[in-house]
Coordinates of C-alpha atoms in Angstrom, one line a residue:
M1 CA -17.7 23.5 -27.5
F2 CA -15.8 23.4 -24.2
E3 CA -18.6 25.2 -22.4
K4 CA -21.0 22.5 -23.6
L5 CA -18.7 19.7 -22.5
E6 CA -18.4 21.3 -19.0
K7 CA -22.2 21.6 -18.6
N8 CA -23.3 18.3 -20.2
S9 CA -20.5 15.9 -19.2
E10 CA -22.9 13.8 -17.1
A11 CA -25.0 13.1 -20.2
I12 CA -22.1 12.9 -22.7
C13 CA -20.0 10.3 -20.9
P14 CA -22.6 7.6 -20.7
A15 CA -23.4 8.1 -24.4
I16 CA -19.7 7.7 -25.2
L17 CA -19.6 4.4 -23.2
R18 CA -22.8 3.1 -24.9
I19 CA -21.3 3.9 -28.3
S20 CA -18.1 2.1 -27.4
L21 CA -20.0 -1.0 -26.4
L22 CA -21.7 -1.1 -29.8
L23 CA -18.4 -0.5 -31.6
K24 CA -16.7 -3.3 -29.7
I25 CA -19.5 -5.8 -30.5
C26 CA -19.2 -4.8 -34.1
Y27 CA -15.5 -5.2 -34.0
G28 CA -16.0 -8.8 -32.7
I29 CA -18.4 -9.6 -35.5
L30 CA -16.0 -8.3 -38.1
V31 CA -12.8 -10.1 -37.0
Q32 CA -12.1 -13.8 -36.6
F33 CA -12.0 -15.3 -33.1
D34 CA -8.4 -16.3 -33.7
F35 CA -7.5 -12.8 -35.1
S36 CA -5.2 -12.1 -32.2
G37 CA -3.0 -15.0 -31.6
H38 CA -1.7 -14.7 -28.0
D39 CA -1.1 -18.4 -27.3
L40 CA -4.4 -19.4 -28.8
W41 CA -2.8 -22.2 -30.8
D42 CA -4.9 -24.9 -32.5
V43 CA -8.6 -25.8 -32.0
S44 CA -8.9 -29.3 -30.6
D45 CA -10.5 -32.0 -32.8
W46 CA -12.0 -33.4 -29.5
N47 CA -9.6 -36.4 -29.7
T48 CA -6.2 -34.8 -29.3
I49 CA -5.8 -32.2 -26.5
T50 CA -4.3 -28.9 -27.7
T51 CA -2.6 -26.9 -25.0
G52 CA -3.2 -23.3 -26.0
N53 CA -6.0 -21.0 -24.7
L54 CA -8.5 -22.5 -27.1
G55 CA -7.6 -26.1 -26.2
Y56 CA -7.9 -25.2 -22.5
I57 CA -11.5 -24.1 -22.9
Q58 CA -12.3 -27.2 -24.9
Y59 CA -10.7 -29.4 -22.3
L60 CA -12.8 -28.0 -19.5
Y61 CA -16.0 -28.3 -21.6
Q62 CA -15.1 -31.9 -22.8
F63 CA -13.9 -33.4 -19.5
R64 CA -15.7 -31.3 -16.9
C65 CA -12.7 -31.3 -14.6
L66 CA -9.6 -29.2 -13.8
P67 CA -6.4 -30.3 -15.5
D68 CA -3.9 -32.3 -13.5
F69 CA -1.0 -31.1 -15.7
Y70 CA 0.5 -27.7 -16.6
I71 CA 1.6 -28.1 -20.1
G72 CA 1.3 -25.0 -22.4
Q73 CA -1.3 -22.6 -21.2
F74 CA -2.8 -25.0 -18.7
Y75 CA -0.6 -23.5 -16.0
H76 CA -3.0 -20.5 -15.8
P77 CA -5.7 -20.3 -13.2
P78 CA -9.0 -21.5 -14.7
L79 CA -11.7 -18.9 -14.0
F80 CA -11.8 -17.3 -17.5
Y81 CA -11.6 -20.7 -19.1
I82 CA -14.4 -22.1 -16.9
L83 CA -16.7 -19.2 -17.9
S84 CA -15.7 -19.7 -21.5
A85 CA -16.4 -23.5 -21.3
V86 CA -19.9 -22.7 -20.0
I87 CA -20.5 -20.6 -23.1
M88 CA -18.9 -23.3 -25.2
G89 CA -21.5 -25.8 -23.8
T90 CA -24.4 -23.3 -24.4
V91 CA -23.4 -22.7 -28.1
Y92 CA -21.6 -25.8 -29.2
G93 CA -24.0 -28.2 -27.5
P94 CA -27.0 -27.6 -29.8
T95 CA -25.1 -26.4 -32.9
K96 CA -21.9 -28.5 -32.9
N97 CA -20.2 -25.5 -34.4
V98 CA -17.0 -24.9 -32.5
E99 CA -16.1 -21.8 -34.5
L100 CA -19.4 -20.2 -33.7
A101 CA -18.8 -21.0 -30.0
F102 CA -15.5 -19.3 -30.0
D103 CA -17.0 -16.3 -31.8
V104 CA -19.5 -15.9 -29.0
I105 CA -16.7 -16.3 -26.4
Q106 CA -14.9 -13.5 -28.2
E107 CA -18.0 -11.3 -27.9
F108 CA -18.2 -12.1 -24.2
N109 CA -14.6 -11.0 -23.8
L110 CA -15.3 -7.8 -25.7
V111 CA -18.2 -7.0 -23.3
I112 CA -15.6 -7.5 -20.5
A113 CA -13.4 -5.0 -22.2
F114 CA -16.3 -2.6 -22.3
L115 CA -16.9 -3.1 -18.5
V116 CA -13.2 -2.2 -17.9
S117 CA -13.9 1.2 -19.5
V118 CA -17.1 1.5 -17.4
Y119 CA -15.2 0.9 -14.1
C120 CA -12.4 3.3 -15.2
Y121 CA -15.2 5.9 -15.7
R122 CA -16.6 5.1 -12.3
L123 CA -13.2 5.6 -10.7
L124 CA -13.1 9.1 -12.3
K125 CA -16.5 9.8 -10.8
L126 CA -15.4 8.5 -7.5
F127 CA -12.7 11.2 -7.4
N128 CA -15.4 13.8 -8.4
V129 CA -13.8 14.4 -11.8
K130 CA -16.2 16.6 -13.8
G131 CA -16.7 18.6 -16.9
T132 CA -14.2 18.5 -19.8
R133 CA -11.7 16.3 -17.9
L134 CA -14.4 13.7 -17.3
V135 CA -15.3 13.7 -21.0
A136 CA -11.7 13.5 -22.0
G137 CA -10.9 10.6 -19.6
T138 CA -14.0 8.7 -20.7
A139 CA -13.1 9.2 -24.4
F140 CA -9.6 7.8 -23.6
F141 CA -10.9 4.6 -22.0
A142 CA -13.7 4.2 -24.5
G143 CA -11.4 4.4 -27.5
I144 CA -8.0 3.0 -26.3
P145 CA -7.0 0.3 -28.8
L146 CA -5.6 -1.9 -26.1
L147 CA -9.1 -2.8 -24.9
Y148 CA -10.2 -3.7 -28.5
N149 CA -7.2 -6.1 -28.8
M150 CA -7.6 -7.5 -25.3
G151 CA -11.3 -8.1 -25.9
A152 CA -10.8 -9.7 -29.3
C153 CA -8.2 -12.1 -27.9
I154 CA -9.6 -15.2 -26.2
N155 CA -7.4 -15.3 -23.1
N156 CA -7.5 -14.4 -19.5
D157 CA -5.9 -10.9 -19.6
C158 CA -9.1 -8.9 -20.1
L159 CA -11.1 -10.5 -17.2
M160 CA -8.1 -10.2 -14.9
T161 CA -7.8 -6.5 -15.8
L162 CA -11.5 -5.9 -15.1
L163 CA -11.3 -7.6 -11.7
C164 CA -8.2 -5.6 -10.8
V165 CA -9.9 -2.3 -11.7
M166 CA -13.0 -3.4 -9.8
T167 CA -10.9 -4.2 -6.7
V168 CA -9.3 -0.8 -6.7
F169 CA -12.7 0.8 -7.2
Y170 CA -14.4 -1.0 -4.3
V171 CA -11.4 -0.5 -1.9
L172 CA -11.6 3.2 -2.6
K173 CA -15.3 3.2 -2.3
W174 CA -15.1 1.4 1.0
E175 CA -12.9 4.1 2.4
K176 CA -15.8 6.6 2.3
H177 CA -18.1 4.8 4.7
Y178 CA -16.3 1.6 5.8
D179 CA -19.2 -0.3 4.4
W180 CA -19.2 -4.1 4.7
V181 CA -20.6 -4.6 1.3
D182 CA -17.8 -2.7 -0.4
I183 CA -15.0 -4.6 1.5
I184 CA -16.6 -7.9 0.6
K185 CA -16.9 -6.9 -3.1
A186 CA -13.3 -5.8 -3.0
A187 CA -12.1 -9.1 -1.5
L188 CA -14.1 -11.2 -3.9
C189 CA -12.7 -9.2 -6.9
M190 CA -9.2 -9.5 -5.6
G191 CA -9.5 -13.3 -5.1
L192 CA -11.2 -13.9 -8.4
A193 CA -8.6 -11.7 -10.2
M194 CA -5.8 -14.0 -9.0
F195 CA -8.0 -17.0 -9.8
T196 CA -8.1 -15.6 -13.4
K197 CA -4.4 -14.8 -13.6
T198 CA -1.8 -15.0 -10.9
S199 CA -0.1 -11.7 -11.8
A200 CA -3.2 -9.9 -10.5
G201 CA -1.5 -10.2 -7.1
L202 CA 0.8 -7.3 -8.2
I203 CA -1.9 -4.8 -7.1
A204 CA -1.9 -6.3 -3.6
P205 CA 1.1 -4.4 -2.2
G206 CA -0.6 -1.0 -2.9
I207 CA -3.8 -2.2 -1.2
A208 CA -1.8 -3.6 1.8
L209 CA 0.0 -0.2 2.3
F210 CA -3.4 1.5 2.0
F211 CA -4.9 -0.7 4.6
L212 CA -2.0 -0.2 7.0
Y213 CA -2.2 3.5 6.7
K214 CA -6.0 3.5 7.4
L215 CA -5.5 1.3 10.4
F216 CA -2.8 3.3 12.2
K217 CA -3.9 6.8 11.0
P218 CA -4.6 9.0 14.1
G219 CA -8.3 9.6 14.8
R220 CA -9.4 6.1 13.9
E221 CA -9.5 4.7 17.5
K222 CA -13.3 4.5 17.6
I223 CA -13.6 2.4 14.4
R224 CA -10.3 0.5 14.6
K225 CA -11.9 -2.7 15.9
K226 CA -14.4 -2.6 13.0
I227 CA -11.6 -2.0 10.5
V228 CA -9.6 -4.9 11.9
F229 CA -12.6 -7.2 11.4
Q230 CA -13.1 -5.9 7.9
Y231 CA -9.5 -6.6 7.1
L232 CA -9.8 -10.1 8.4
T233 CA -12.8 -10.6 6.2
F234 CA -11.0 -9.3 3.2
G235 CA -8.1 -11.8 3.9
V236 CA -10.5 -14.7 4.6
L237 CA -12.4 -14.2 1.3
S238 CA -9.5 -13.2 -1.0
V239 CA -6.5 -15.3 0.0
P240 CA -8.0 -18.8 -0.3
V241 CA -9.7 -18.0 -3.6
G242 CA -6.6 -16.2 -5.0
M243 CA -4.1 -18.8 -3.8
F244 CA -6.2 -21.9 -4.5
W245 CA -4.9 -22.6 -7.9
L246 CA -1.2 -22.2 -7.1
V247 CA -1.4 -24.4 -4.0
W248 CA -3.6 -27.0 -5.7
Q249 CA -1.3 -27.3 -8.7
H250 CA 1.8 -27.3 -6.6
F251 CA 0.7 -30.3 -4.5
K252 CA -1.2 -32.0 -7.3
T253 CA 1.4 -31.7 -10.1
G254 CA 4.5 -30.2 -8.5
M255 CA 4.2 -26.9 -10.5
P256 CA 6.5 -24.3 -8.9
F257 CA 4.8 -21.3 -7.4
D258 CA 6.7 -18.9 -9.7
Y259 CA 6.2 -21.0 -12.8
I260 CA 6.1 -19.2 -16.2
M261 CA 5.8 -21.2 -19.4
P262 CA 9.2 -21.3 -21.2
L263 CA 9.5 -20.0 -24.7
Y264 CA 11.4 -22.2 -27.2
G265 CA 12.9 -21.3 -30.6
K266 CA 13.5 -17.6 -29.8
E267 CA 17.1 -17.9 -28.7
E268 CA 18.3 -15.3 -31.3
E269 CA 15.7 -12.8 -30.1
A270 CA 16.5 -13.4 -26.5
S271 CA 20.2 -13.0 -27.1
A272 CA 19.7 -9.7 -29.0
L273 CA 17.5 -8.2 -26.3
A274 CA 19.7 -9.4 -23.5
S275 CA 22.8 -7.9 -25.0
A276 CA 21.2 -4.5 -25.7
S277 CA 22.4 -1.6 -23.6
I278 CA 20.4 -0.1 -20.7
I279 CA 20.0 3.1 -22.8
S280 CA 18.7 1.2 -25.7
R281 CA 16.1 -0.6 -23.6
L282 CA 15.1 2.3 -21.3
G283 CA 15.9 5.4 -23.3
L284 CA 14.0 6.8 -26.2
P285 CA 12.1 4.6 -28.6
S286 CA 13.7 3.8 -31.9
W287 CA 12.6 5.6 -35.1
Q288 CA 11.1 2.4 -36.4
Q289 CA 8.9 2.0 -33.3
M290 CA 7.6 5.6 -33.9
T291 CA 6.9 5.2 -37.6
D292 CA 5.6 1.6 -38.1
V293 CA 2.9 -0.7 -36.7
F294 CA 4.9 -3.9 -36.6
P295 CA 7.8 -5.1 -34.4
D296 CA 11.0 -5.5 -36.5
Y297 CA 11.8 -9.2 -36.3
D298 CA 14.5 -8.8 -39.0
N299 CA 16.5 -6.4 -36.9
F300 CA 15.8 -6.8 -33.2
D301 CA 17.8 -3.6 -32.4
N302 CA 14.8 -1.6 -33.7
S303 CA 12.4 -3.2 -31.2
V304 CA 14.5 -3.6 -28.0
N305 CA 13.2 -0.4 -26.4
I306 CA 10.6 -1.1 -23.6
W307 CA 8.8 2.2 -24.0
G308 CA 8.6 1.9 -27.7
Q309 CA 7.0 -1.5 -27.4
F310 CA 4.7 -0.1 -24.7
I311 CA 3.4 2.4 -27.3
Q312 CA 3.3 -0.2 -30.0
T313 CA 1.4 -2.8 -28.0
T314 CA -1.1 -0.3 -26.6
L315 CA -2.0 0.8 -30.1
F316 CA -1.4 -2.2 -32.4
D317 CA -1.0 -5.3 -30.2
E318 CA 1.7 -7.5 -31.9
G319 CA 1.3 -7.2 -35.6
V320 CA -2.5 -7.7 -35.8
Y321 CA -3.1 -4.3 -37.4
N322 CA -2.5 -4.6 -41.1
C323 CA -3.9 -2.2 -43.6
S324 CA -2.4 -1.4 -47.0
V325 CA -4.4 1.8 -47.5
I326 CA -2.0 4.7 -47.2
I327 CA -4.5 7.0 -45.4
F328 CA -4.8 4.5 -42.5
K329 CA -1.0 4.1 -42.3
V330 CA -0.8 7.9 -42.0
I331 CA -3.5 7.8 -39.2
A332 CA -1.6 5.0 -37.5
I333 CA 1.7 6.9 -37.4
A334 CA -0.2 10.1 -36.2
L335 CA -1.8 8.0 -33.5
I336 CA 1.7 6.9 -32.3
W337 CA 2.8 10.4 -31.9
V338 CA -0.5 11.6 -30.3
F339 CA -0.3 8.8 -27.8
A340 CA 3.4 9.4 -27.0
V341 CA 2.7 13.1 -26.3
L342 CA -0.3 12.1 -24.2
M343 CA 1.8 9.8 -22.1
L344 CA 4.2 12.6 -21.4
V345 CA 1.3 14.8 -20.3
L346 CA -0.1 12.1 -18.1
V347 CA 3.3 11.4 -16.5
L348 CA 3.5 15.1 -15.7
R349 CA 0.0 15.1 -14.3
T350 CA 0.8 12.1 -12.1
V351 CA 3.9 13.9 -10.6
S352 CA 1.7 16.9 -10.1
F353 CA -0.9 14.7 -8.4
I354 CA 1.6 13.3 -6.0
K355 CA 2.8 16.7 -5.0
S356 CA -0.7 18.3 -4.7
G357 CA -3.2 18.2 -1.9
K358 CA -6.1 17.2 -4.3
A359 CA -6.5 13.7 -2.8
E360 CA -6.3 12.0 0.5
I361 CA -2.9 10.6 1.5
S362 CA -4.4 7.1 1.7
Q363 CA -5.7 7.4 -1.8
K364 CA -2.3 8.4 -3.1
I365 CA -0.7 5.5 -1.2
L366 CA -3.0 3.1 -2.9
L367 CA -2.9 4.5 -6.4
I368 CA 0.9 5.2 -6.5
G369 CA 1.5 1.9 -4.9
V370 CA -0.4 0.1 -7.6
F371 CA 1.3 2.2 -10.3
A372 CA 4.9 1.8 -9.0
V373 CA 4.7 -1.9 -8.3
L374 CA 3.1 -2.6 -11.7
L375 CA 5.6 -0.5 -13.6
G376 CA 8.6 -1.7 -11.7
S377 CA 7.6 -5.4 -12.0
F378 CA 7.0 -4.8 -15.7
V379 CA 10.5 -3.4 -16.3
K380 CA 12.0 -6.2 -14.2
F381 CA 10.0 -8.8 -16.2
C382 CA 11.2 -7.3 -19.5
F383 CA 14.8 -7.7 -18.4
Q384 CA 14.3 -11.1 -16.8
Y385 CA 12.5 -12.5 -19.9
P386 CA 14.1 -10.7 -22.9
Y387 CA 11.5 -11.2 -25.6
I388 CA 9.5 -8.8 -27.7
C389 CA 6.3 -10.4 -26.5
T390 CA 7.2 -9.7 -22.9
M391 CA 7.0 -5.9 -23.5
H392 CA 3.3 -5.8 -23.8
T393 CA 1.0 -3.2 -22.1
R394 CA -1.7 -5.7 -21.4
Y395 CA 0.2 -6.8 -18.4
I396 CA 0.0 -3.4 -16.8
F397 CA -3.3 -1.8 -18.0
C398 CA -4.1 -0.6 -14.4
I399 CA -1.5 2.1 -14.7
F400 CA -3.9 4.0 -17.0
P401 CA -6.7 4.5 -14.5
V402 CA -4.1 5.8 -12.0
M403 CA -2.7 8.4 -14.6
L404 CA -6.2 9.4 -15.7
I405 CA -7.3 10.0 -12.1
A406 CA -4.1 12.1 -11.6
Y407 CA -5.1 14.0 -14.7
G408 CA -8.7 14.5 -13.5
V409 CA -7.9 15.8 -10.0
S410 CA -4.4 17.4 -10.3
P411 CA -4.2 21.2 -10.3
K412 CA -3.8 23.2 -13.5
I413 CA -0.2 23.4 -14.6
F414 CA -0.2 27.3 -14.6
L415 CA -2.1 29.8 -12.5
E416 CA -5.7 28.7 -12.1
K417 CA -7.2 31.7 -13.8
S418 CA -4.6 32.5 -16.4
A419 CA -5.1 32.4 -20.1
A420 CA -2.2 29.9 -20.4
A421 CA -3.9 27.5 -18.0
L422 CA -7.1 27.5 -20.0
K423 CA -5.2 26.9 -23.3
V424 CA -3.2 23.9 -21.7
E425 CA -6.4 22.5 -20.2
R426 CA -8.2 22.6 -23.6
A427 CA -5.2 21.2 -25.5
E428 CA -5.0 18.2 -23.1
A429 CA -8.7 17.5 -23.5
C430 CA -8.4 17.8 -27.3
L431 CA -5.5 15.4 -27.3
M432 CA -7.4 12.8 -25.4
I433 CA -10.6 13.2 -27.5
L434 CA -8.5 13.1 -30.7
F435 CA -6.8 9.9 -29.4
G436 CA -10.2 8.2 -28.9
I437 CA -11.6 9.3 -32.3
L438 CA -8.4 8.2 -34.2
S439 CA -8.4 4.9 -32.4
V440 CA -12.0 4.2 -33.4
V441 CA -11.4 5.2 -37.0
L442 CA -8.2 3.1 -37.2
Y443 CA -9.8 0.0 -35.8
L444 CA -13.2 -0.1 -37.3
V445 CA -13.0 1.4 -40.7
P446 CA -10.2 -0.9 -42.1
V447 CA -12.0 -4.1 -41.0
I448 CA -15.3 -2.8 -42.5
I449 CA -13.8 -2.0 -45.9

């Protein structure tokens, strides 16, 4: 089997991606548009404005203008909501069926989720990952439940994630030939990512460090002038687009640049998480987190661990997965442990990648810069806003491409030609492929039956 994977990976991976697109579209057909309730709130009756994600889309469609207030979800940049409002007009206009319009928007978002996996695959190809590792990495991105849940939820997280992954891809692609088209694409993706969700700016420090290294690296004297002009182009295109919403809202409505919507009615939860020890929050996950698919809102001590919620939200979002069939509960628990082991493997691979000479220093600066800033800001955010909903992997999806690239290019853990190296290599690949298969079974079969 592994020999076939090695020889036919170039044909197998596109097939996996095409199947994943069909599965995501089917998933959108099978679940309601409000299945995942991340601040969707109520559908507007076209008379009273509702301030959740659904109401934001309806507001833009109904009034054809940007909001001059930042109540509820209206503080978010509008790109995703503008695109969704266009779809709303296309579907709701002739049918007057608002639920059908939101169903189509959900399918649109699931296609975006599919494109995330496509660009993750393209990143692996950019690093010349081949054979079994390429198949395993593609299976991981095609099956990861986080993309099903982000796609099924009508909010801006999925589009922001796609644009961030595209930014990293085009920046790295630009490095190969210093092509103007690639730097322009990277700049537009960066600007539009922040025009979708402001937190996309967290990938900027890694890109900035990468640019500085490329500028001052010895041997670049002949093309330094070209690089400077390309950097200026990147800034001219990305900064105005990315910062437009924050500046416009600040001067239009007085919204602070660092504004985050406050949460009310969760004082007990905030107190429980804030008073938990550092070990409880950053140590090992609780037993409940490793054996259940729901956060424990009856005993917050069981859900305070950040890494436990990282696992939970990657696999099950926040309580959306609900199946009473015992076999699927068993599969769900098995998936938790498979994913936990997989994360340990990928962390080791990332460390190995940093120490190895398998990639350019500039590439390491960019990838590890993105990884470190995202993970560091995530931990800080979890402590700064001590709520269970804060500890969600959707905020930091871009750490996964970094870890899978590290897996794809890092040297074998043991001696290259040893029997142990071959066994470890195959075990890692089996683990990723198993993860992808179990994820598909867990997410599609229960909603079908």
